[in-house]
PDB file of C-alpha atoms and ligand atoms in Angstrom:
ATOM      1  CA  UNK R   1     -55.759 101.320  41.306  1.00  0.00           C
ATOM      2  CA  UNK R   2     -57.924 102.491  38.395  1.00  0.00           C
ATOM      3  CA  UNK R   3     -56.462 102.088  34.948  1.00  0.00           C
ATOM      4  CA  UNK R   4     -57.441 103.742  31.654  1.00  0.00           C
ATOM      5  CA  UNK R   5     -59.963 101.758  29.669  1.00  0.00           C
ATOM      6  CA  UNK R   6     -58.549  99.994  26.677  1.00  0.00           C
ATOM      7  CA  UNK R   7     -59.668 101.699  23.490  1.00  0.00           C
ATOM      8  CA  UNK R   8     -59.106 100.737  19.880  1.00  0.00           C
ATOM      9  CA  UNK R   9     -60.181 102.981  16.992  1.00  0.00           C
ATOM     10  CA  UNK R  10     -61.798 101.151  14.064  1.00  0.00           C
ATOM     11  CA  UNK R  11     -62.923 102.387  10.689  1.00  0.00           C
ATOM     12  CA  UNK R  12     -65.300 100.291   8.637  1.00  0.00           C
ATOM     13  CA  UNK R  13     -64.640 101.161   5.072  1.00  0.00           C
ATOM     14  CA  UNK R  14     -64.940  99.465   1.698  1.00  0.00           C
ATOM     15  CA  UNK R  15     -62.379 101.164  -0.518  1.00  0.00           C
ATOM     16  CA  UNK R  16     -63.811 101.278  -4.003  1.00  0.00           C
ATOM     17  CA  UNK R  17     -67.335 100.783  -2.709  1.00  0.00           C
ATOM     18  CA  UNK R  18     -69.449  98.078  -1.240  1.00  0.00           C
ATOM     19  CA  UNK R  19     -71.314  96.373  -4.016  1.00  0.00           C
ATOM     20  CA  UNK R  20     -74.635  94.784  -3.376  1.00  0.00           C
ATOM     21  CA  UNK R  21     -77.449  93.690  -5.581  1.00  0.00           C
ATOM     22  CA  UNK R  22     -80.655  95.638  -5.563  1.00  0.00           C
ATOM     23  CA  UNK R  23     -83.173  92.951  -6.358  1.00  0.00           C
ATOM     24  CA  UNK R  24     -85.731  93.530  -9.115  1.00  0.00           C
ATOM     25  CA  UNK R  25     -87.957  96.031  -7.330  1.00  0.00           C
ATOM     26  CA  UNK R  26     -85.367  98.509  -6.105  1.00  0.00           C
ATOM     27  CA  UNK R  27     -83.423  97.902  -9.316  1.00  0.00           C
ATOM     28  CA  UNK R  28     -86.421  99.030 -11.348  1.00  0.00           C
ATOM     29  CA  UNK R  29     -86.776 102.129  -9.153  1.00  0.00           C
ATOM     30  CA  UNK R  30     -83.117 103.094  -9.633  1.00  0.00           C
ATOM     31  CA  UNK R  31     -83.176 102.373 -13.377  1.00  0.00           C
ATOM     32  CA  UNK R  32     -86.199 104.631 -13.722  1.00  0.00           C
ATOM     33  CA  UNK R  33     -84.413 107.314 -11.676  1.00  0.00           C
ATOM     34  CA  UNK R  34     -81.531 107.151 -14.103  1.00  0.00           C
ATOM     35  CA  UNK R  35     -84.079 107.965 -16.806  1.00  0.00           C
ATOM     36  CA  UNK R  36     -85.386 110.800 -14.600  1.00  0.00           C
ATOM     37  CA  UNK R  37     -88.630 109.099 -13.731  1.00  0.00           C
ATOM     38  CA  UNK R  38     -89.844 108.237 -10.271  1.00  0.00           C
ATOM     39  CA  UNK R  39     -91.882 105.049  -9.953  1.00  0.00           C
ATOM     40  CA  UNK R  40     -93.680 103.307  -7.174  1.00  0.00           C
ATOM     41  CA  UNK R  41     -95.016  99.785  -7.011  1.00  0.00           C
ATOM     42  CA  UNK R  42     -98.644  98.844  -6.468  1.00  0.00           C
ATOM     43  CA  UNK R  43     -99.553  96.594  -3.556  1.00  0.00           C
ATOM     44  CA  UNK R  44    -102.209  93.888  -3.714  1.00  0.00           C
ATOM     45  CA  UNK R  45    -104.511  96.348  -1.917  1.00  0.00           C
ATOM     46  CA  UNK R  46    -103.928  98.976  -4.611  1.00  0.00           C
ATOM     47  CA  UNK R  47    -101.667 101.340  -2.679  1.00  0.00           C
ATOM     48  CA  UNK R  48     -98.610 102.798  -4.392  1.00  0.00           C
ATOM     49  CA  UNK R  49     -95.359 102.476  -2.418  1.00  0.00           C
ATOM     50  CA  UNK R  50     -92.600 105.000  -3.128  1.00  0.00           C
ATOM     51  CA  UNK R  51     -89.787 104.063  -2.934  1.00  0.00           C
ATOM     52  CA  UNK R  52     -91.013 100.601  -3.980  1.00  0.00           C
ATOM     53  CA  UNK R  53     -90.565  97.647  -1.660  1.00  0.00           C
ATOM     54  CA  UNK R  54     -90.739  93.950  -2.354  1.00  0.00           C
ATOM     55  CA  UNK R  55     -93.309  93.347   0.360  1.00  0.00           C
ATOM     56  CA  UNK R  56     -96.209  95.454   1.506  1.00  0.00           C
ATOM     57  CA  UNK R  57     -95.146  96.633   4.981  1.00  0.00           C
ATOM     58  CA  UNK R  58     -98.804  96.779   6.019  1.00  0.00           C
ATOM     59  CA  UNK R  59     -99.690  93.164   5.202  1.00  0.00           C
ATOM     60  CA  UNK R  60     -96.415  91.386   4.489  1.00  0.00           C
ATOM     61  CA  UNK R  61     -97.810  90.296   1.097  1.00  0.00           C
ATOM     62  CA  UNK R  62     -95.573  90.461  -1.976  1.00  0.00           C
ATOM     63  CA  UNK R  63     -96.266  93.534  -4.137  1.00  0.00           C
ATOM     64  CA  UNK R  64     -97.949  93.174  -7.531  1.00  0.00           C
ATOM     65  CA  UNK R  65     -95.054  94.038  -9.828  1.00  0.00           C
ATOM     66  CA  UNK R  66     -97.090  96.848 -11.394  1.00  0.00           C
ATOM     67  CA  UNK R  67     -94.957  99.986 -11.498  1.00  0.00           C
ATOM     68  CA  UNK R  68     -96.615 103.370 -11.484  1.00  0.00           C
ATOM     69  CA  UNK R  69     -94.933 106.640 -12.416  1.00  0.00           C
ATOM     70  CA  UNK R  70     -95.496 109.208  -9.678  1.00  0.00           C
ATOM     71  CA  UNK R  71     -94.700 112.888  -9.159  1.00  0.00           C
ATOM     72  CA  UNK R  72     -92.356 114.328 -10.072  1.00  0.00           C
ATOM     73  CA  UNK R  73     -93.885 116.978  -7.774  1.00  0.00           C
ATOM     74  CA  UNK R  74     -95.083 116.209  -4.301  1.00  0.00           C
ATOM     75  CA  UNK R  75     -96.238 117.603  -1.003  1.00  0.00           C
ATOM     76  CA  UNK R  76     -94.168 117.864   2.172  1.00  0.00           C
ATOM     77  CA  UNK R  77     -95.877 115.990   5.008  1.00  0.00           C
ATOM     78  CA  UNK R  78     -93.272 116.604   7.708  1.00  0.00           C
ATOM     79  CA  UNK R  79     -89.775 118.051   7.881  1.00  0.00           C
ATOM     80  CA  UNK R  80     -86.763 118.875  10.067  1.00  0.00           C
ATOM     81  CA  UNK R  81     -84.494 121.835   9.465  1.00  0.00           C
ATOM     82  CA  UNK R  82     -80.716 121.315   9.219  1.00  0.00           C
ATOM     83  CA  UNK R  83     -78.875 124.542   9.995  1.00  0.00           C
ATOM     84  CA  UNK R  84     -75.371 123.155   9.737  1.00  0.00           C
ATOM     85  CA  UNK R  85     -75.082 120.376   7.171  1.00  0.00           C
ATOM     86  CA  UNK R  86     -72.665 117.571   7.973  1.00  0.00           C
ATOM     87  CA  UNK R  87     -70.266 115.841   5.648  1.00  0.00           C
ATOM     88  CA  UNK R  88     -72.207 113.409   3.543  1.00  0.00           C
ATOM     89  CA  UNK R  89     -75.407 115.456   3.634  1.00  0.00           C
ATOM     90  CA  UNK R  90     -76.931 116.047   0.214  1.00  0.00           C
ATOM     91  CA  UNK R  91     -76.485 119.834   0.387  1.00  0.00           C
ATOM     92  CA  UNK R  92     -73.654 121.924   1.789  1.00  0.00           C
ATOM     93  CA  UNK R  93     -76.010 124.754   2.788  1.00  0.00           C
ATOM     94  CA  UNK R  94     -78.925 124.825   5.249  1.00  0.00           C
ATOM     95  CA  UNK R  95     -81.779 122.593   4.094  1.00  0.00           C
ATOM     96  CA  UNK R  96     -84.642 120.502   5.410  1.00  0.00           C
ATOM     97  CA  UNK R  97     -84.999 116.757   5.621  1.00  0.00           C
ATOM     98  CA  UNK R  98     -88.553 116.153   4.556  1.00  0.00           C
ATOM     99  CA  UNK R  99     -91.009 113.359   4.010  1.00  0.00           C
ATOM    100  CA  UNK R 100     -92.485 114.057   0.593  1.00  0.00           C
ATOM    101  CA  UNK R 101     -95.633 112.409  -0.684  1.00  0.00           C
ATOM    102  CA  UNK R 102     -95.200 112.454  -4.425  1.00  0.00           C
ATOM    103  CA  UNK R 103     -98.322 112.960  -6.518  1.00  0.00           C
ATOM    104  CA  UNK R 104     -99.917 109.553  -7.033  1.00  0.00           C
ATOM    105  CA  UNK R 105     -98.034 107.861  -4.178  1.00  0.00           C
ATOM    106  CA  UNK R 106     -99.530 106.578  -0.932  1.00  0.00           C
ATOM    107  CA  UNK R 107     -96.293 106.682   1.043  1.00  0.00           C
ATOM    108  CA  UNK R 108     -93.745 109.431   1.574  1.00  0.00           C
ATOM    109  CA  UNK R 109     -90.166 109.567   0.373  1.00  0.00           C
ATOM    110  CA  UNK R 110     -87.395 111.002   2.559  1.00  0.00           C
ATOM    111  CA  UNK R 111     -85.313 113.600   0.768  1.00  0.00           C
ATOM    112  CA  UNK R 112     -83.646 116.981   1.157  1.00  0.00           C
ATOM    113  CA  UNK R 113     -85.558 120.164   0.384  1.00  0.00           C
ATOM    114  CA  UNK R 114     -83.683 123.338  -0.340  1.00  0.00           C
ATOM    115  CA  UNK R 115     -85.466 126.381   1.064  1.00  0.00           C
ATOM    116  CA  UNK R 116     -84.357 129.923   1.792  1.00  0.00           C
ATOM    117  CA  UNK R 117     -85.122 129.541   5.475  1.00  0.00           C
ATOM    118  CA  UNK R 118     -87.245 127.371   7.794  1.00  0.00           C
ATOM    119  CA  UNK R 119     -90.243 129.643   7.197  1.00  0.00           C
ATOM    120  CA  UNK R 120     -90.182 128.819   3.500  1.00  0.00           C
ATOM    121  CA  UNK R 121     -91.138 125.191   4.148  1.00  0.00           C
ATOM    122  CA  UNK R 122     -94.007 123.577   5.983  1.00  0.00           C
ATOM    123  CA  UNK R 123     -96.436 120.687   5.883  1.00  0.00           C
ATOM    124  CA  UNK R 124     -98.248 121.154   2.591  1.00  0.00           C
ATOM    125  CA  UNK R 125     -95.383 122.857   0.748  1.00  0.00           C
ATOM    126  CA  UNK R 126     -95.336 121.742  -2.883  1.00  0.00           C
ATOM    127  CA  UNK R 127     -91.892 120.627  -4.032  1.00  0.00           C
ATOM    128  CA  UNK R 128     -90.270 119.507  -7.298  1.00  0.00           C
ATOM    129  CA  UNK R 129     -87.159 117.406  -7.795  1.00  0.00           C
ATOM    130  CA  UNK R 130     -83.910 119.003  -8.920  1.00  0.00           C
ATOM    131  CA  UNK R 131     -82.051 116.382 -10.914  1.00  0.00           C
ATOM    132  CA  UNK R 132     -78.332 115.838 -11.019  1.00  0.00           C
ATOM    133  CA  UNK R 133     -76.632 116.457 -14.334  1.00  0.00           C
ATOM    134  CA  UNK R 134     -75.523 112.845 -14.870  1.00  0.00           C
ATOM    135  CA  UNK R 135     -77.915 110.343 -13.356  1.00  0.00           C
ATOM    136  CA  UNK R 136     -76.280 107.047 -12.438  1.00  0.00           C
ATOM    137  CA  UNK R 137     -79.130 105.033 -11.015  1.00  0.00           C
ATOM    138  CA  UNK R 138     -78.844 106.114  -7.392  1.00  0.00           C
ATOM    139  CA  UNK R 139     -81.219 107.933  -5.037  1.00  0.00           C
ATOM    140  CA  UNK R 140     -78.858 110.910  -5.287  1.00  0.00           C
ATOM    141  CA  UNK R 141     -79.833 111.251  -8.970  1.00  0.00           C
ATOM    142  CA  UNK R 142     -82.340 113.575  -7.387  1.00  0.00           C
ATOM    143  CA  UNK R 143     -79.970 116.177  -5.957  1.00  0.00           C
ATOM    144  CA  UNK R 144     -82.721 117.540  -3.760  1.00  0.00           C
ATOM    145  CA  UNK R 145     -86.237 118.940  -3.947  1.00  0.00           C
ATOM    146  CA  UNK R 146     -87.086 122.626  -4.223  1.00  0.00           C
ATOM    147  CA  UNK R 147     -90.329 124.479  -3.490  1.00  0.00           C
ATOM    148  CA  UNK R 148     -92.672 125.053  -6.379  1.00  0.00           C
ATOM    149  CA  UNK R 149     -92.106 128.288  -8.269  1.00  0.00           C
ATOM    150  CA  UNK R 150     -94.912 130.536  -7.099  1.00  0.00           C
ATOM    151  CA  UNK R 151     -93.583 133.967  -7.960  1.00  0.00           C
ATOM    152  CA  UNK R 152     -91.140 135.693 -10.242  1.00  0.00           C
ATOM    153  CA  UNK R 153     -89.578 139.102  -9.901  1.00  0.00           C
ATOM    154  CA  UNK R 154     -89.321 141.173 -13.043  1.00  0.00           C
ATOM    155  CA  UNK R 155     -88.150 144.711 -13.353  1.00  0.00           C
ATOM    156  CA  UNK R 156     -90.859 146.991 -14.601  1.00  0.00           C
ATOM    157  CA  UNK R 157     -90.419 150.558 -15.590  1.00  0.00           C
ATOM    158  CA  UNK R 158     -92.619 152.446 -17.981  1.00  0.00           C
ATOM    159  CA  UNK R 159     -92.143 155.988 -19.051  1.00  0.00           C
ATOM    160  CA  UNK R 160     -94.875 157.573 -21.063  1.00  0.00           C
ATOM    161  CA  UNK R 161     -96.325 160.893 -21.984  1.00  0.00           C
ATOM    162  CA  UNK R 162    -100.033 161.196 -22.063  1.00  0.00           C
ATOM    163  CA  UNK R 163    -101.261 163.549 -24.687  1.00  0.00           C
ATOM    164  CA  UNK R 164    -104.647 164.895 -23.809  1.00  0.00           C
ATOM    165  CA  UNK R 165    -107.053 164.690 -26.741  1.00  0.00           C
ATOM    166  CA  UNK R 166    -109.259 167.619 -27.634  1.00  0.00           C
ATOM    167  CA  UNK R 167    -112.022 166.929 -25.108  1.00  0.00           C
ATOM    168  CA  UNK R 168    -109.704 166.125 -22.185  1.00  0.00           C
ATOM    169  CA  UNK R 169    -107.711 169.244 -22.948  1.00  0.00           C
ATOM    170  CA  UNK R 170    -110.877 171.315 -22.711  1.00  0.00           C
ATOM    171  CA  UNK R 171    -111.676 169.711 -19.370  1.00  0.00           C
ATOM    172  CA  UNK R 172    -108.156 170.163 -17.916  1.00  0.00           C
ATOM    173  CA  UNK R 173    -108.017 173.789 -19.013  1.00  0.00           C
ATOM    174  CA  UNK R 174    -111.254 174.223 -17.074  1.00  0.00           C
ATOM    175  CA  UNK R 175    -109.685 172.535 -14.042  1.00  0.00           C
ATOM    176  CA  UNK R 176    -106.789 174.987 -14.281  1.00  0.00           C
ATOM    177  CA  UNK R 177    -109.346 177.800 -13.891  1.00  0.00           C
ATOM    178  CA  UNK R 178    -111.039 175.967 -11.025  1.00  0.00           C
ATOM    179  CA  UNK R 179    -114.141 174.782 -12.884  1.00  0.00           C
ATOM    180  CA  UNK R 180    -115.349 171.304 -13.772  1.00  0.00           C
ATOM    181  CA  UNK R 181    -116.519 171.110 -17.365  1.00  0.00           C
ATOM    182  CA  UNK R 182    -118.967 168.506 -18.572  1.00  0.00           C
ATOM    183  CA  UNK R 183    -121.259 168.337 -21.529  1.00  0.00           C
ATOM    184  CA  UNK R 184    -124.888 167.544 -22.240  1.00  0.00           C
ATOM    185  CA  UNK R 185    -125.770 165.229 -25.114  1.00  0.00           C
ATOM    186  CA  UNK R 186    -128.118 167.148 -27.392  1.00  0.00           C
ATOM    187  CA  UNK R 187    -129.854 163.963 -28.409  1.00  0.00           C
ATOM    188  CA  UNK R 188    -130.378 161.902 -25.204  1.00  0.00           C
ATOM    189  CA  UNK R 189    -129.833 164.672 -22.665  1.00  0.00           C
ATOM    190  CA  UNK R 190    -127.236 162.845 -20.542  1.00  0.00           C
ATOM    191  CA  UNK R 191    -124.665 165.014 -18.792  1.00  0.00           C
ATOM    192  CA  UNK R 192    -121.087 163.728 -18.763  1.00  0.00           C
ATOM    193  CA  UNK R 193    -118.135 164.940 -16.744  1.00  0.00           C
ATOM    194  CA  UNK R 194    -115.232 165.124 -17.622  1.00  0.00           C
ATOM    195  CA  UNK R 195    -116.310 166.750 -20.891  1.00  0.00           C
ATOM    196  CA  UNK R 196    -116.273 164.465 -23.926  1.00  0.00           C
ATOM    197  CA  UNK R 197    -116.851 165.237 -27.577  1.00  0.00           C
ATOM    198  CA  UNK R 198    -119.381 162.483 -28.232  1.00  0.00           C
ATOM    199  CA  UNK R 199    -122.060 160.722 -26.213  1.00  0.00           C
ATOM    200  CA  UNK R 200    -120.893 157.156 -25.358  1.00  0.00           C
ATOM    201  CA  UNK R 201    -124.544 156.104 -25.092  1.00  0.00           C
ATOM    202  CA  UNK R 202    -126.057 157.329 -28.363  1.00  0.00           C
ATOM    203  CA  UNK R 203    -123.011 158.484 -30.309  1.00  0.00           C
ATOM    204  CA  UNK R 204    -124.223 162.048 -30.856  1.00  0.00           C
ATOM    205  CA  UNK R 205    -121.730 164.899 -30.819  1.00  0.00           C
ATOM    206  CA  UNK R 206    -121.577 167.097 -27.711  1.00  0.00           C
ATOM    207  CA  UNK R 207    -120.587 170.449 -29.178  1.00  0.00           C
ATOM    208  CA  UNK R 208    -120.849 172.582 -26.041  1.00  0.00           C
ATOM    209  CA  UNK R 209    -119.372 172.416 -22.568  1.00  0.00           C
ATOM    210  CA  UNK R 210    -121.428 172.786 -19.453  1.00  0.00           C
ATOM    211  CA  UNK R 211    -119.986 174.054 -16.192  1.00  0.00           C
ATOM    212  CA  UNK R 212    -120.783 171.777 -13.267  1.00  0.00           C
ATOM    213  CA  UNK R 213    -120.580 172.592  -9.587  1.00  0.00           C
ATOM    214  CA  UNK R 214    -117.756 171.045  -7.564  1.00  0.00           C
ATOM    215  CA  UNK R 215    -120.243 169.483  -5.176  1.00  0.00           C
ATOM    216  CA  UNK R 216    -121.741 166.021  -5.398  1.00  0.00           C
ATOM    217  CA  UNK R 217    -122.760 162.775  -3.725  1.00  0.00           C
ATOM    218  CA  UNK R 218    -120.755 159.592  -3.143  1.00  0.00           C
ATOM    219  CA  UNK R 219    -122.315 156.699  -5.066  1.00  0.00           C
ATOM    220  CA  UNK R 220    -119.751 154.078  -4.104  1.00  0.00           C
ATOM    221  CA  UNK R 221    -116.270 153.983  -2.629  1.00  0.00           C
ATOM    222  CA  UNK R 222    -113.304 151.758  -1.743  1.00  0.00           C
ATOM    223  CA  UNK R 223    -111.030 151.808   1.289  1.00  0.00           C
ATOM    224  CA  UNK R 224    -107.427 151.325   0.166  1.00  0.00           C
ATOM    225  CA  UNK R 225    -104.787 149.964   2.508  1.00  0.00           C
ATOM    226  CA  UNK R 226    -101.810 150.217   0.180  1.00  0.00           C
ATOM    227  CA  UNK R 227     -99.997 153.555   0.144  1.00  0.00           C
ATOM    228  CA  UNK R 228    -100.361 155.774  -2.913  1.00  0.00           C
ATOM    229  CA  UNK R 229     -98.236 158.870  -3.509  1.00  0.00           C
ATOM    230  CA  UNK R 230    -101.372 160.913  -4.247  1.00  0.00           C
ATOM    231  CA  UNK R 231    -103.201 159.887  -1.087  1.00  0.00           C
ATOM    232  CA  UNK R 232    -102.940 161.760   2.211  1.00  0.00           C
ATOM    233  CA  UNK R 233    -102.475 158.648   4.366  1.00  0.00           C
ATOM    234  CA  UNK R 234    -103.274 154.939   4.653  1.00  0.00           C
ATOM    235  CA  UNK R 235    -106.002 153.817   4.677  1.00  0.00           C
ATOM    236  CA  UNK R 236    -107.429 156.240   2.170  1.00  0.00           C
ATOM    237  CA  UNK R 237    -110.721 156.269   0.316  1.00  0.00           C
ATOM    238  CA  UNK R 238    -111.312 156.557  -3.403  1.00  0.00           C
ATOM    239  CA  UNK R 239    -114.905 157.338  -4.252  1.00  0.00           C
ATOM    240  CA  UNK R 240    -117.209 157.620  -7.214  1.00  0.00           C
ATOM    241  CA  UNK R 241    -118.789 161.047  -6.926  1.00  0.00           C
ATOM    242  CA  UNK R 242    -121.869 162.050  -8.853  1.00  0.00           C
ATOM    243  CA  UNK R 243    -121.455 165.788  -9.320  1.00  0.00           C
ATOM    244  CA  UNK R 244    -124.690 167.728  -8.966  1.00  0.00           C
ATOM    245  CA  UNK R 245    -126.321 167.791 -12.380  1.00  0.00           C
ATOM    246  CA  UNK R 246    -124.195 164.989 -13.883  1.00  0.00           C
ATOM    247  CA  UNK R 247    -125.465 161.575 -14.982  1.00  0.00           C
ATOM    248  CA  UNK R 248    -122.207 159.632 -14.581  1.00  0.00           C
ATOM    249  CA  UNK R 249    -119.949 159.683 -11.527  1.00  0.00           C
ATOM    250  CA  UNK R 250    -116.250 160.549 -11.600  1.00  0.00           C
ATOM    251  CA  UNK R 251    -113.596 158.906  -9.442  1.00  0.00           C
ATOM    252  CA  UNK R 252    -111.780 161.023  -6.868  1.00  0.00           C
ATOM    253  CA  UNK R 253    -109.884 160.834  -3.634  1.00  0.00           C
ATOM    254  CA  UNK R 254    -111.608 161.525  -0.304  1.00  0.00           C
ATOM    255  CA  UNK R 255    -109.954 163.577   2.407  1.00  0.00           C
ATOM    256  CA  UNK R 256    -110.591 165.409   5.679  1.00  0.00           C
ATOM    257  CA  UNK R 257    -112.638 162.440   6.923  1.00  0.00           C
ATOM    258  CA  UNK R 258    -111.728 159.128   8.619  1.00  0.00           C
ATOM    259  CA  UNK R 259    -112.016 156.241   6.150  1.00  0.00           C
ATOM    260  CA  UNK R 260    -114.631 154.416   8.210  1.00  0.00           C
ATOM    261  CA  UNK R 261    -116.958 157.454   8.163  1.00  0.00           C
ATOM    262  CA  UNK R 262    -117.202 157.615   4.374  1.00  0.00           C
ATOM    263  CA  UNK R 263    -120.556 156.293   3.152  1.00  0.00           C
ATOM    264  CA  UNK R 264    -122.821 156.110   0.137  1.00  0.00           C
ATOM    265  CA  UNK R 265    -125.026 159.165  -0.159  1.00  0.00           C
ATOM    266  CA  UNK R 266    -122.514 161.409   1.643  1.00  0.00           C
ATOM    267  CA  UNK R 267    -122.450 164.996   0.330  1.00  0.00           C
ATOM    268  CA  UNK R 268    -118.981 166.199  -0.681  1.00  0.00           C
ATOM    269  CA  UNK R 269    -117.209 169.200  -2.170  1.00  0.00           C
ATOM    270  CA  UNK R 270    -113.874 169.523  -3.966  1.00  0.00           C
ATOM    271  CA  UNK R 271    -110.897 170.915  -2.003  1.00  0.00           C
ATOM    272  CA  UNK R 272    -108.800 172.890  -4.501  1.00  0.00           C
ATOM    273  CA  UNK R 273    -105.131 173.751  -4.179  1.00  0.00           C
ATOM    274  CA  UNK R 274    -104.479 177.517  -3.907  1.00  0.00           C
ATOM    275  CA  UNK R 275    -104.996 179.418  -7.185  1.00  0.00           C
ATOM    276  CA  UNK R 276    -101.319 180.266  -7.630  1.00  0.00           C
ATOM    277  CA  UNK R 277    -100.364 176.539  -7.621  1.00  0.00           C
ATOM    278  CA  UNK R 278    -102.804 175.353 -10.253  1.00  0.00           C
ATOM    279  CA  UNK R 279    -101.820 173.660 -13.507  1.00  0.00           C
ATOM    280  CA  UNK R 280    -103.857 171.948 -16.215  1.00  0.00           C
ATOM    281  CA  UNK R 281    -104.041 168.760 -14.147  1.00  0.00           C
ATOM    282  CA  UNK R 282    -106.374 166.903 -11.797  1.00  0.00           C
ATOM    283  CA  UNK R 283    -103.877 167.462  -8.966  1.00  0.00           C
ATOM    284  CA  UNK R 284    -105.592 170.866  -8.640  1.00  0.00           C
ATOM    285  CA  UNK R 285    -108.252 169.039  -6.685  1.00  0.00           C
ATOM    286  CA  UNK R 286    -106.542 167.812  -3.551  1.00  0.00           C
ATOM    287  CA  UNK R 287    -109.527 165.611  -2.729  1.00  0.00           C
ATOM    288  CA  UNK R 288    -113.216 165.814  -1.938  1.00  0.00           C
ATOM    289  CA  UNK R 289    -114.295 166.474   1.639  1.00  0.00           C
ATOM    290  CA  UNK R 290    -117.679 166.091   3.356  1.00  0.00           C
ATOM    291  CA  UNK R 291    -119.867 169.204   3.294  1.00  0.00           C
ATOM    292  CA  UNK R 292    -121.790 168.226   6.425  1.00  0.00           C
ATOM    293  CA  UNK R 293    -125.148 168.354   4.596  1.00  0.00           C
ATOM    294  CA  UNK R 294    -127.582 165.492   5.265  1.00  0.00           C
ATOM    295  CA  UNK R 295    -126.995 162.335   3.231  1.00  0.00           C
ATOM    296  CA  UNK R 296    -128.832 161.948  -0.049  1.00  0.00           C
ATOM    297  CA  UNK R 297    -130.977 158.965  -1.050  1.00  0.00           C
ATOM    298  CA  UNK R 298    -129.496 157.516  -4.215  1.00  0.00           C
TER     299      UNK R 298
HETATM  300 ZN1   ZN A 301    -126.603 160.801 -25.972  1.00  0.00          ZN
END
C-alpha cells in the first residue's frame, strides 16, 4: 500500500547575517566600492580581473597585488532580460542581467542594467553605474547600471517676427505683383535675385531693380525625406534655381515632378498661386515645375 513520502520543510537562515571574511583581494575591491571606485587586480600575465580574484583562473597563479581602477563605464557583452523581478533581485522593475566589461578590464562583471525595454539593451550597449546613496562596502553599492545618456529632450518654441529690410521689402512687394525683382551691380555687372541694396562681391550700391523672368535652370538640388508643411509630399525636392539672366541661384521647392526625375540642368518655371490669393510673401510661388524644354549645359 503506497504511503505519502515523508517531507520536512527546512529554512537555512542566519538571523543577523552570516559573517565571513573577505580576504585581502576582495576586501580591497569592496573598500574601493565604498569609496565609489571600481578596481580590478592585475594578473602575472598583465590581464585585469574585475571583480578581482586571488588566483588567475586561467593559469592558477597568484595575482600580482597591483590594483587598477577601471570603468566606471563599460560595455555590455551579453545579457538576459528579466520581465518579472523576484524578491531579492536588485531592481523591482523589469531589468537585464548583463555581463559588463568595464573600461580597462579584461573580464566582465555580472550586474543589473536598467533599460526601458529589451530593445534598449544589446551587446555593445555602453552603461554607467548608478551608485547607492550610502555605500557600505558591498557589491550592491552599485545599485545597478544604466545605459549611457545619448539624447536629451528639451522643449523648444520660438516665436519671432521677421521684419523685412528695405531691399527684401522691395522684392516681396514685387512677388505680390507676380514679378521677381533682382538688381544688377553697376560696378561688376553681377545680377542678384532677390534684390539687394549692395553687391556682396564688390560692395557697390545697387540703386535700381531689374525684373527677372520666372524661368530658370536647376543648378543643384536635394531630395528631402522628412515632411515639411510647405512641401506637397514626401519625398520632396528643394532646388537651387538660376533664374534666366541672374548670376546667383535662389532656393525653391520643386513640384509637379517625381523626385527621382529632378536633375541638374532641368528647365523650370514658377507656379504662382492665383492672383486673388497673393500676399507679400514667397508662398505666392507654390513651387517650380519643369517646362519640358531640353536640359541646359551648366
Ligand atoms: Zn558688384
